[in-house]
Structures are given as structure tokens and as C-alpha cells.
mmCIF file of C-alpha atoms in Angstrom:
data_model
loop_
_atom_site.group_PDB
_atom_site.id
_atom_site.type_symbol
_atom_site.label_atom_id
_atom_site.label_comp_id
_atom_site.label_asym_id
_atom_site.label_seq_id
_atom_site.Cartn_x
_atom_site.Cartn_y
_atom_site.Cartn_z
ATOM 1 C CA MET A 3 19.822 -11.045 -35.987
ATOM 2 C CA ALA A 4 18.318 -9.207 -32.987
ATOM 3 C CA LEU A 5 18.692 -11.420 -29.941
ATOM 4 C CA PRO A 6 19.257 -10.307 -26.337
ATOM 5 C CA ASP A 7 22.699 -9.729 -24.902
ATOM 6 C CA PHE A 8 21.496 -10.413 -21.366
ATOM 7 C CA LEU A 9 18.558 -11.970 -19.558
ATOM 8 C CA VAL A 10 17.001 -11.556 -16.135
ATOM 9 C CA ILE A 11 16.262 -15.245 -15.542
ATOM 10 C CA GLY A 12 15.018 -15.481 -11.965
ATOM 11 C CA VAL A 13 13.101 -15.583 -9.816
ATOM 12 C CA PRO A 14 9.340 -14.846 -9.834
ATOM 13 C CA LYS A 15 8.176 -12.471 -7.061
ATOM 14 C CA ALA A 16 11.743 -11.274 -6.465
ATOM 15 C CA GLY A 17 11.563 -7.801 -7.936
ATOM 16 C CA THR A 18 12.117 -8.697 -11.592
ATOM 17 C CA THR A 19 9.268 -6.500 -12.864
ATOM 18 C CA ALA A 20 10.683 -3.477 -11.086
ATOM 19 C CA LEU A 21 14.234 -4.377 -12.111
ATOM 20 C CA HIS A 22 13.166 -4.606 -15.759
ATOM 21 C CA ALA A 23 11.652 -1.120 -15.471
ATOM 22 C CA ALA A 24 14.738 0.286 -13.744
ATOM 23 C CA LEU A 25 17.183 -1.076 -16.317
ATOM 24 C CA ALA A 26 15.070 0.323 -19.153
ATOM 25 C CA ARG A 27 15.916 3.802 -17.880
ATOM 26 C CA HIS A 28 19.600 3.333 -18.647
ATOM 27 C CA PRO A 29 20.539 4.933 -21.996
ATOM 28 C CA ARG A 30 22.811 2.019 -22.920
ATOM 29 C CA LEU A 31 20.242 -0.704 -22.180
ATOM 30 C CA PHE A 32 17.227 -1.629 -24.300
ATOM 31 C CA MET A 33 14.655 -3.795 -22.512
ATOM 32 C CA SER A 34 12.001 -5.678 -24.466
ATOM 33 C CA SER A 35 8.595 -3.990 -24.576
ATOM 34 C CA VAL A 36 7.115 -7.276 -23.326
ATOM 35 C CA LYS A 37 8.305 -8.194 -19.866
ATOM 36 C CA GLU A 38 8.328 -12.007 -19.683
ATOM 37 C CA PRO A 39 8.103 -13.022 -23.349
ATOM 38 C CA LYS A 40 8.895 -16.589 -22.188
ATOM 39 C CA PHE A 41 10.480 -17.472 -25.538
ATOM 40 C CA PHE A 42 12.902 -20.077 -24.176
ATOM 41 C CA LEU A 43 10.256 -21.977 -22.201
ATOM 42 C CA THR A 44 9.124 -24.010 -25.222
ATOM 43 C CA ASP A 45 10.461 -25.355 -28.521
ATOM 44 C CA GLY A 46 7.230 -24.404 -30.243
ATOM 45 C CA PRO A 47 3.691 -23.397 -29.316
ATOM 46 C CA PRO A 48 2.987 -23.413 -25.556
ATOM 47 C CA PRO A 49 0.364 -25.722 -24.047
ATOM 48 C CA LEU A 50 -3.301 -24.920 -24.542
ATOM 49 C CA LYS A 51 -4.488 -25.468 -20.992
ATOM 50 C CA GLY A 52 -3.338 -25.834 -17.410
ATOM 51 C CA GLY A 53 -4.435 -24.383 -14.099
ATOM 52 C CA PRO A 54 -6.813 -21.442 -13.617
ATOM 53 C CA GLY A 55 -5.724 -18.540 -15.821
ATOM 54 C CA ASP A 56 -2.992 -20.541 -17.535
ATOM 55 C CA ALA A 57 -4.652 -20.651 -20.968
ATOM 56 C CA GLU A 58 -4.633 -16.857 -21.156
ATOM 57 C CA THR A 59 -0.999 -16.723 -20.073
ATOM 58 C CA TYR A 60 0.012 -19.345 -22.630
ATOM 59 C CA ARG A 61 -1.632 -17.306 -25.392
ATOM 60 C CA GLU A 62 0.724 -14.453 -24.500
ATOM 61 C CA HIS A 63 3.924 -16.459 -25.032
ATOM 62 C CA VAL A 64 6.216 -14.984 -27.673
ATOM 63 C CA TRP A 65 7.244 -18.365 -29.050
ATOM 64 C CA ARG A 66 7.965 -17.638 -32.717
ATOM 65 C CA ARG A 67 11.602 -16.726 -33.387
ATOM 66 C CA THR A 68 10.660 -13.843 -35.699
ATOM 67 C CA ASP A 69 8.322 -12.336 -33.108
ATOM 68 C CA TYR A 70 10.967 -12.683 -30.411
ATOM 69 C CA GLU A 71 13.644 -11.001 -32.486
ATOM 70 C CA ALA A 72 11.199 -8.211 -33.318
ATOM 71 C CA LEU A 73 11.137 -7.285 -29.627
ATOM 72 C CA PHE A 74 14.749 -6.097 -29.968
ATOM 73 C CA ALA A 75 14.711 -4.729 -33.512
ATOM 74 C CA ASP A 76 14.384 -1.099 -32.394
ATOM 75 C CA ALA A 77 17.356 -1.136 -30.048
ATOM 76 C CA PRO A 78 19.569 1.924 -30.670
ATOM 77 C CA PRO A 79 23.035 1.240 -32.092
ATOM 78 C CA GLY A 80 25.428 0.288 -29.339
ATOM 79 C CA ALA A 81 22.709 -0.487 -26.778
ATOM 80 C CA LEU A 82 22.689 -3.847 -25.043
ATOM 81 C CA ARG A 83 19.438 -5.748 -25.517
ATOM 82 C CA GLY A 84 17.743 -7.491 -22.604
ATOM 83 C CA GLU A 85 14.564 -9.202 -21.466
ATOM 84 C CA SER A 86 13.218 -10.563 -18.186
ATOM 85 C CA THR A 87 11.548 -13.954 -17.848
ATOM 86 C CA PRO A 88 12.087 -15.133 -14.269
ATOM 87 C CA PHE A 89 11.026 -18.716 -15.050
ATOM 88 C CA TYR A 90 14.142 -19.415 -17.114
ATOM 89 C CA LEU A 91 16.197 -20.304 -14.042
ATOM 90 C CA TYR A 92 13.583 -22.831 -12.881
ATOM 91 C CA ASP A 93 13.180 -24.527 -16.264
ATOM 92 C CA ARG A 94 16.197 -26.740 -17.019
ATOM 93 C CA ALA A 95 15.190 -27.101 -20.676
ATOM 94 C CA ALA A 96 14.997 -23.314 -20.964
ATOM 95 C CA GLN A 97 18.536 -23.080 -19.593
ATOM 96 C CA ARG A 98 19.705 -25.449 -22.330
ATOM 97 C CA ARG A 99 17.858 -23.520 -25.058
ATOM 98 C CA ILE A 100 19.503 -20.292 -23.912
ATOM 99 C CA LYS A 101 22.898 -21.984 -24.046
ATOM 100 C CA GLU A 102 22.239 -23.249 -27.571
ATOM 101 C CA THR A 103 20.891 -19.940 -28.896
ATOM 102 C CA ILE A 104 22.842 -17.199 -27.095
ATOM 103 C CA PRO A 105 25.758 -18.936 -25.339
ATOM 104 C CA ASP A 106 27.522 -15.658 -24.519
ATOM 105 C CA ALA A 107 24.494 -14.020 -22.893
ATOM 106 C CA LYS A 108 24.944 -12.582 -19.415
ATOM 107 C CA LEU A 109 22.408 -13.859 -16.893
ATOM 108 C CA ILE A 110 20.993 -11.994 -13.903
ATOM 109 C CA VAL A 111 19.400 -13.745 -10.921
ATOM 110 C CA SER A 112 17.562 -12.125 -8.007
ATOM 111 C CA LEU A 113 17.015 -14.534 -5.092
ATOM 112 C CA ARG A 114 14.357 -14.096 -2.444
ATOM 113 C CA ASP A 115 13.812 -15.913 0.843
ATOM 114 C CA PRO A 116 12.027 -19.000 -0.581
ATOM 115 C CA VAL A 117 9.294 -19.059 2.063
ATOM 116 C CA GLU A 118 8.538 -15.372 1.521
ATOM 117 C CA ARG A 119 8.650 -15.937 -2.233
ATOM 118 C CA ALA A 120 6.179 -18.824 -2.037
ATOM 119 C CA HIS A 121 3.845 -16.843 0.212
ATOM 120 C CA SER A 122 3.960 -13.820 -2.113
ATOM 121 C CA ASN A 123 3.336 -16.089 -5.113
ATOM 122 C CA TRP A 124 0.327 -17.703 -3.441
ATOM 123 C CA THR A 125 -1.034 -14.298 -2.392
ATOM 124 C CA HIS A 126 -0.674 -13.013 -5.965
ATOM 125 C CA LEU A 127 -2.895 -15.794 -7.305
ATOM 126 C CA TRP A 128 -5.271 -15.743 -4.341
ATOM 127 C CA SER A 129 -5.825 -12.008 -4.745
ATOM 128 C CA ALA A 130 -6.628 -12.519 -8.448
ATOM 129 C CA GLY A 131 -9.296 -15.086 -7.590
ATOM 130 C CA LEU A 132 -7.411 -17.869 -9.361
ATOM 131 C CA GLU A 133 -6.038 -19.787 -6.353
ATOM 132 C CA PRO A 134 -8.818 -22.066 -5.059
ATOM 133 C CA ILE A 135 -7.022 -22.984 -1.810
ATOM 134 C CA GLY A 136 -7.249 -20.305 0.855
ATOM 135 C CA ASP A 137 -4.248 -21.489 2.873
ATOM 136 C CA VAL A 138 -0.681 -21.269 1.582
ATOM 137 C CA ILE A 139 0.459 -24.428 3.400
ATOM 138 C CA GLU A 140 -2.353 -26.492 1.890
ATOM 139 C CA ALA A 141 -1.635 -24.970 -1.525
ATOM 140 C CA CYS A 142 2.027 -25.999 -1.291
ATOM 141 C CA ALA A 143 0.970 -29.509 -0.332
ATOM 142 C CA ALA A 144 -1.103 -29.685 -3.533
ATOM 143 C CA GLU A 145 1.870 -28.861 -5.755
ATOM 144 C CA LYS A 146 2.783 -32.370 -6.904
ATOM 145 C CA ARG A 147 -0.774 -33.016 -8.032
ATOM 146 C CA ARG A 148 -0.932 -29.695 -9.826
ATOM 147 C CA ILE A 149 2.322 -30.364 -11.668
ATOM 148 C CA ALA A 150 1.019 -33.778 -12.729
ATOM 149 C CA ASP A 151 -2.133 -32.066 -14.014
ATOM 150 C CA GLY A 152 -0.085 -29.662 -16.139
ATOM 151 C CA TRP A 153 -0.475 -26.432 -14.171
ATOM 152 C CA SER A 154 2.034 -23.800 -15.293
ATOM 153 C CA PRO A 155 5.247 -23.008 -13.372
ATOM 154 C CA PHE A 156 3.757 -19.992 -11.595
ATOM 155 C CA TRP A 157 1.748 -22.461 -9.505
ATOM 156 C CA HIS A 158 4.925 -24.268 -8.412
ATOM 157 C CA TYR A 159 5.312 -22.393 -5.135
ATOM 158 C CA VAL A 160 7.875 -24.822 -3.739
ATOM 159 C CA GLY A 161 9.770 -25.794 -6.862
ATOM 160 C CA LEU A 162 10.402 -22.205 -7.893
ATOM 161 C CA GLY A 163 12.174 -21.603 -4.578
ATOM 162 C CA ARG A 164 14.732 -24.397 -4.808
ATOM 163 C CA TYR A 165 17.519 -22.182 -6.078
ATOM 164 C CA GLY A 166 20.377 -24.500 -5.166
ATOM 165 C CA GLU A 167 19.172 -27.154 -7.599
ATOM 166 C CA GLN A 168 18.516 -24.571 -10.304
ATOM 167 C CA LEU A 169 21.870 -22.824 -10.045
ATOM 168 C CA ALA A 170 23.751 -26.107 -9.814
ATOM 169 C CA HIS A 171 22.330 -27.048 -13.201
ATOM 170 C CA LEU A 172 22.903 -23.578 -14.654
ATOM 171 C CA PHE A 173 26.589 -23.709 -13.750
ATOM 172 C CA THR A 174 26.998 -26.906 -15.763
ATOM 173 C CA LEU A 175 26.064 -24.841 -18.835
ATOM 174 C CA PHE A 176 27.430 -21.349 -18.213
ATOM 175 C CA PRO A 177 30.673 -20.140 -16.629
ATOM 176 C CA ARG A 178 30.123 -18.340 -13.370
ATOM 177 C CA GLU A 179 31.495 -15.065 -14.710
ATOM 178 C CA GLN A 180 28.437 -14.896 -17.006
ATOM 179 C CA VAL A 181 26.012 -15.116 -14.083
ATOM 180 C CA LEU A 182 25.265 -12.414 -11.509
ATOM 181 C CA VAL A 183 23.433 -13.571 -8.376
ATOM 182 C CA PHE A 184 22.199 -11.168 -5.717
ATOM 183 C CA ARG A 185 19.491 -10.953 -3.074
ATOM 184 C CA TYR A 186 16.219 -9.274 -3.867
ATOM 185 C CA ARG A 187 16.472 -7.449 -0.533
ATOM 186 C CA ASP A 188 19.398 -5.564 -2.044
ATOM 187 C CA LEU A 189 16.946 -3.968 -4.474
ATOM 188 C CA VAL A 190 14.915 -2.766 -1.504
ATOM 189 C CA ASP A 191 17.633 -1.714 0.917
ATOM 190 C CA ARG A 192 20.438 -0.670 -1.447
ATOM 191 C CA PRO A 193 18.870 0.050 -4.843
ATOM 192 C CA ALA A 194 21.544 2.436 -6.184
ATOM 193 C CA ALA A 195 24.435 0.167 -5.206
ATOM 194 C CA THR A 196 22.640 -2.897 -6.568
ATOM 195 C CA LEU A 197 21.871 -1.227 -9.893
ATOM 196 C CA ASP A 198 25.498 -0.096 -10.139
ATOM 197 C CA ARG A 199 26.594 -3.674 -9.510
ATOM 198 C CA ILE A 200 24.334 -4.875 -12.336
ATOM 199 C CA CYS A 201 25.558 -2.156 -14.680
ATOM 200 C CA ALA A 202 29.176 -3.048 -13.904
ATOM 201 C CA PHE A 203 28.385 -6.694 -14.642
ATOM 202 C CA LEU A 204 26.860 -5.691 -17.990
ATOM 203 C CA GLY A 205 29.736 -3.342 -18.783
ATOM 204 C CA VAL A 206 27.738 -0.108 -19.016
ATOM 205 C CA GLU A 207 28.113 3.175 -17.169
ATOM 206 C CA GLN A 208 27.298 3.197 -13.472
ATOM 207 C CA GLY A 209 25.507 5.969 -11.613
ATOM 208 C CA LEU A 210 22.931 6.647 -14.323
ATOM 209 C CA VAL A 211 20.054 4.749 -12.697
ATOM 210 C CA GLY A 212 19.724 4.878 -8.942
ATOM 211 C CA GLU A 213 16.116 4.022 -8.155
ATOM 212 C CA VAL A 214 13.987 0.915 -8.507
ATOM 213 C CA PRO A 215 10.420 1.976 -9.399
ATOM 214 C CA ARG A 216 7.708 0.606 -7.160
ATOM 215 C CA GLU A 217 6.090 -2.140 -9.187
ATOM 216 C CA ASN A 218 3.740 -5.061 -8.721
ATOM 217 C CA VAL A 219 2.361 -4.750 -5.182
ATOM 218 C CA THR A 220 0.286 -7.767 -4.196
ATOM 219 C CA ALA A 221 -2.914 -6.908 -2.351
ATOM 220 C CA HIS A 222 -4.311 -9.424 0.135
ATOM 221 C CA PRO A 223 -8.121 -9.549 0.078
ATOM 222 C CA ARG A 224 -9.811 -10.750 3.218
ATOM 223 C CA HIS A 225 -11.276 -14.234 3.381
ATOM 224 C CA SER A 226 -14.984 -13.651 2.906
ATOM 225 C CA ARG A 227 -18.102 -15.068 1.303
ATOM 226 C CA ARG A 228 -17.880 -12.320 -1.316
ATOM 227 C CA HIS A 229 -14.315 -13.303 -2.210
ATOM 228 C CA ARG A 230 -15.260 -16.986 -2.470
ATOM 229 C CA ILE A 231 -18.164 -16.249 -4.822
ATOM 230 C CA LEU A 232 -16.279 -13.841 -7.089
ATOM 231 C CA ALA A 233 -13.175 -16.038 -7.178
ATOM 232 C CA ARG A 234 -15.229 -19.087 -8.126
ATOM 233 C CA LEU A 235 -16.879 -17.072 -10.891
ATOM 234 C CA ALA A 236 -13.449 -16.011 -12.166
ATOM 235 C CA ARG A 237 -12.181 -19.594 -12.262
ATOM 236 C CA LEU A 238 -15.312 -20.965 -13.930
ATOM 237 C CA GLY A 239 -15.450 -18.198 -16.526
ATOM 238 C CA ASP A 240 -11.744 -18.011 -17.300
ATOM 239 C CA PRO A 241 -11.634 -20.907 -19.821
ATOM 240 C CA VAL A 242 -14.409 -19.262 -21.865
ATOM 241 C CA LEU A 243 -13.938 -15.507 -21.507
ATOM 242 C CA GLY A 244 -10.354 -15.179 -20.279
ATOM 243 C CA GLN A 245 -9.274 -11.636 -19.417
ATOM 244 C CA ARG A 246 -12.604 -10.170 -20.521
ATOM 245 C CA LEU A 247 -14.015 -11.652 -17.328
ATOM 246 C CA THR A 248 -11.052 -12.035 -15.005
ATOM 247 C CA THR A 249 -9.703 -8.494 -15.427
ATOM 248 C CA PRO A 250 -12.817 -6.693 -14.137
ATOM 249 C CA LEU A 251 -13.332 -9.332 -11.463
ATOM 250 C CA GLU A 252 -9.727 -8.931 -10.337
ATOM 251 C CA ARG A 253 -10.305 -5.208 -9.858
ATOM 252 C CA VAL A 254 -13.309 -5.924 -7.658
ATOM 253 C CA LEU A 255 -11.567 -8.706 -5.730
ATOM 254 C CA GLN A 256 -8.562 -6.521 -4.939
ATOM 255 C CA ARG A 257 -10.488 -3.379 -4.097
ATOM 256 C CA ASP A 258 -9.545 -2.303 -0.587
ATOM 257 C CA GLY A 259 -7.099 -5.214 -0.347
ATOM 258 C CA GLN A 260 -4.732 -5.071 2.602
ATOM 259 C CA PRO A 261 -0.930 -5.491 2.559
ATOM 260 C CA ARG A 262 0.241 -9.093 2.479
ATOM 261 C CA ARG A 263 -0.050 -10.433 5.998
ATOM 262 C CA PRO A 264 3.026 -11.985 7.629
ATOM 263 C CA LEU A 265 3.300 -15.691 8.224
ATOM 264 C CA THR A 266 3.506 -16.898 11.789
ATOM 265 C CA TRP A 267 6.699 -18.618 12.899
ATOM 266 C CA ALA A 268 4.782 -21.908 13.037
ATOM 267 C CA GLN A 269 3.665 -21.474 9.426
ATOM 268 C CA ARG A 270 7.161 -20.465 8.396
ATOM 269 C CA GLN A 271 8.667 -23.549 10.051
ATOM 270 C CA GLU A 272 6.215 -25.783 8.220
ATOM 271 C CA LEU A 273 7.168 -24.295 4.863
ATOM 272 C CA LEU A 274 10.885 -24.264 5.653
ATOM 273 C CA ALA A 275 10.806 -28.057 5.619
ATOM 274 C CA TYR A 276 10.502 -27.830 1.826
ATOM 275 C CA PHE A 277 13.599 -25.670 1.484
ATOM 276 C CA ALA A 278 16.122 -26.379 4.253
ATOM 277 C CA ALA A 279 18.166 -28.936 2.311
ATOM 278 C CA ASP A 280 18.199 -26.768 -0.792
ATOM 279 C CA ILE A 281 19.371 -23.732 1.171
ATOM 280 C CA ALA A 282 22.368 -25.820 2.282
ATOM 281 C CA LEU A 283 22.942 -26.816 -1.346
ATOM 282 C CA LEU A 284 22.712 -23.179 -2.434
ATOM 283 C CA ARG A 285 25.418 -22.275 0.074
ATOM 284 C CA ASP A 286 27.666 -24.965 -1.399
ATOM 285 C CA VAL A 287 26.877 -24.065 -5.019
ATOM 286 C CA LEU A 288 27.706 -20.390 -4.560
ATOM 287 C CA GLY A 289 30.690 -21.195 -2.380
ATOM 288 C CA ARG A 290 31.898 -19.771 0.881
ATOM 289 C CA ASP A 291 33.565 -16.943 -1.034
ATOM 290 C CA SER A 292 30.127 -15.479 -1.741
ATOM 291 C CA GLY A 293 30.111 -14.285 1.872
ATOM 292 C CA ASP A 294 26.496 -15.362 2.343
ATOM 293 C CA ASP A 295 25.368 -18.512 4.115
ATOM 294 C CA PHE A 296 21.641 -17.636 3.798
ATOM 295 C CA GLY A 297 21.232 -18.593 7.437
ATOM 296 C CA ASP A 298 18.667 -15.845 7.980
ATOM 297 C CA TRP A 299 16.301 -17.763 5.682
ATOM 298 C CA LEU A 300 16.167 -20.526 8.300
ATOM 299 C CA ARG A 301 15.160 -18.220 11.150
ATOM 300 C CA PRO A 302 12.105 -16.148 12.070
ATOM 301 C CA ARG A 303 11.901 -12.933 10.102
ATOM 302 C CA GLU A 304 11.990 -9.465 11.576
ATOM 303 C CA ARG A 305 10.561 -8.100 8.332
ATOM 304 C CA SER A 306 7.909 -10.074 6.552
ATOM 305 C CA GLY A 307 4.852 -9.681 4.365
ATOM 306 C CA GLY A 308 3.309 -6.230 4.300
ATOM 307 C CA LEU A 309 6.709 -4.542 4.433
ATOM 308 C CA VAL A 310 5.865 -2.039 1.721
ATOM 309 C CA GLY A 311 2.369 -1.157 2.939
ATOM 310 C CA ALA A 312 -0.829 -0.993 0.957
ATOM 311 C CA ARG A 313 -0.951 -0.909 -2.815
ATOM 312 C CA PRO A 314 -0.858 2.652 -4.182
ATOM 313 C CA SER A 315 -4.194 4.037 -5.310
ATOM 314 C CA GLY A 316 -5.064 3.150 -8.886
ATOM 315 C CA GLN A 317 -2.494 0.381 -9.220
ATOM 316 C CA ARG A 318 -3.277 -3.160 -10.364
ATOM 317 C CA GLN A 319 -1.232 -6.324 -10.182
ATOM 318 C CA ALA A 320 1.266 -6.161 -13.053
ATOM 319 C CA ARG A 321 0.195 -8.130 -16.101
ATOM 320 C CA ASN A 322 3.464 -9.441 -17.496
ATOM 321 C CA GLY A 323 3.612 -10.958 -20.951
ATOM 322 C CA ARG A 324 2.128 -7.884 -22.636
ATOM 323 C CA ALA A 325 3.691 -4.777 -24.099
ATOM 324 C CA ARG A 326 3.547 -1.804 -21.744
ATOM 325 C CA SER A 327 1.689 1.337 -22.744
ATOM 326 C CA VAL A 328 3.654 4.210 -24.243
ATOM 327 C CA SER A 329 1.406 6.594 -22.307
ATOM 328 C CA ASP A 330 2.836 5.423 -19.017
ATOM 329 C CA PRO A 331 4.532 8.396 -17.370
ATOM 330 C CA ALA A 332 7.389 6.141 -16.247
ATOM 331 C CA GLY A 333 7.920 4.729 -19.750
ATOM 332 C CA ARG A 334 10.979 5.394 -21.866
ATOM 333 C CA ARG A 335 12.096 4.856 -25.481
ATOM 334 C CA GLN A 336 10.280 1.589 -25.999
ATOM 335 C CA GLY A 337 7.382 2.438 -23.677
ATOM 336 C CA MET A 338 7.797 -0.584 -21.484
ATOM 337 C CA ASN A 339 7.370 0.462 -17.894
ATOM 338 C CA GLY A 340 4.301 -0.657 -16.035
ATOM 339 C CA PRO A 341 1.527 1.028 -14.110
ATOM 340 C CA PRO A 342 2.473 3.959 -11.875
ATOM 341 C CA GLY A 343 3.260 2.890 -8.351
ATOM 342 C CA GLY A 344 4.128 -0.605 -7.294
ATOM 343 C CA ASP A 345 6.609 -2.544 -5.268
ATOM 344 C CA PRO A 346 10.226 -3.318 -6.028
ATOM 345 C CA THR A 347 9.959 -6.382 -3.867
ATOM 346 C CA GLY A 348 6.958 -7.930 -5.575
ATOM 347 C CA ALA A 349 5.520 -8.178 -2.064
#
């Protein structure tokens, strides 16, 4: 039975694509060729529809047990098997399915400032032409309606950032020694030390991977009549043509896109109202011994969107849920690493 020994379970837009690529470079770790197979998100077939672009994403779910196990069948003897689906932390039912299926699995969680995470998430979908609301605050306000209408978790800008609630539930299922929690900023500022910490947690040699490849930069197209027209075309055509239409349109929409623009302090304060109580809960859940009170998340930011600069030439937004090309110059054994260039922060 080929099931994973460890999972990167959270959170979206917190460097998980780049982390998946970095860990795949370790000779003792075998990462699934599909980043985000999403196996534990359902008990059977995924839904058929949701928000813009969701139908295509649902079709990519690896939901059959045989297909999921096949992702790990080629792992070399002695290698630890892993996959990365950053929605597992958010989905309480997924947490329970993991517990039932692989109770001894080690779980890795990268946490990002929830306001920055929400803004990056919104920008990701806006830049792809899928987000119909051109203001992140208005988009967050629409979340309850979108959830009621069955839009997929990637549209849950607020809910995905309530880590205190998510970890509190996780710790009712798994002992804390099976869970590694760190800040996504550690991947940016201290990549070698952070990767060593992860390797130590997994019980494999340290010092063999020291860099986090730049992956998944989010471009920020300007608000314009052209963007409105092309984005509307993408949303209208998506249910019929899927990626055959949205992929070329995405390239056009993101051409000459600028780095993600920072939020103002006023905008940040408005969004912080969604997260302040949960940040306090997170502090209590992780305990004072963690040495982190996350107080900086409640203040203005010295470093904000656009930190990593413009997207490298030739790069697209990462398309998770699909096997990576073996021709990728960054790829290894299983050919999983994504397009050259990118952003470890998922900016």
C-alpha cells in the first residue's frame, strides 16, 4: 500500500508550492508528481460546479484510492513519501479522513499573516480573470454568500486564514509532536534553516537542501476596461471550454502585470476585524512556549505585497492539481517541479 508518510496541509498562498518543489530535491523524500491531489477533501467524486473556474479544478481531484496510491508507487526504497494539499488544514472533514487513513502521518503547516494571505489569494484569482469583484474588501464581504452557493475553498479568503480554529481542531485528532508549524516568512528570510527544521522533523538528513525555488508569483493586472472585458469572457466561457479558453486568456490578462500592490493601513485594519479574535486563539492554541504571539499581524506592515518584485519573464501562475513536466530544468526523479522562476512566498 503506497500512502504518504507526511503531508503539507496548510495554508494556501503560504509558500506550499515552492516548499513542495524544495522537498522534492532531497534524496530521501519523494513528493507526489501532482501538487495538490486533494484526495482527502472528499469521500468520493468532487462536486461538479461551484464558483468561476471551480469545475475545472474539481475535475483535477485525485479522488480514487487507486489513483492516489499510484502517485507514490515509484518512490525509491527507503524514501519518505509526501504530498502537499494546503486545504487539508482548513477542511475539518479532511483532517478526520487523514486521521482514519494514515494516523501516523507527520503534518507540516506554513502560516502566513492572514490579511496578506487573503490579499494574495484575491489577487491570484483577480489576475486570472476569475474574481468578478475588483476590491478585496468587497470580495471578503461576499464570502458567506459564496460559501452558501457552493464556491470552492480557494474562494474562502477569510475562512482559510482562521488558523486558530483549524489548529485547535487538528490537535483534537493528532498529537502535537506529529505537527510542525512555522511561519511562511521563515521560508523567505531563513530558507536553509527552515528546510533543515523540516528535515529534522521528518527524520531525514539535514543540509542537503538549502534553497526554496521561486515559485508561483502572482501578477497584479491594472484595473482597466480591457481587463474587465477579458475577465468577463473568461468567466462566461469557463463552464463550456474550461482551460482551453481560460489558459490563453490568463496569459493575456497577466501580460505586463505588476507586483502585488500593498494594502493601505486603513484597508488592513478593515480586514483585520475578521482575524483579530482568531489570532488570539492561535496564540493560546500554540501556547506561550512557541515564543510567538503573532502580534506583528495586528500592526501595520513594513513589508507587504510586491515584496518579491515582478514575475520573472516567461512564468505563469502555477497550475496545481496537475503533474509537472519532466522537461522542467528544476525537476527531479519524479519530474514534479513547476515552471522556472516563481516566488517562495506565493506573493
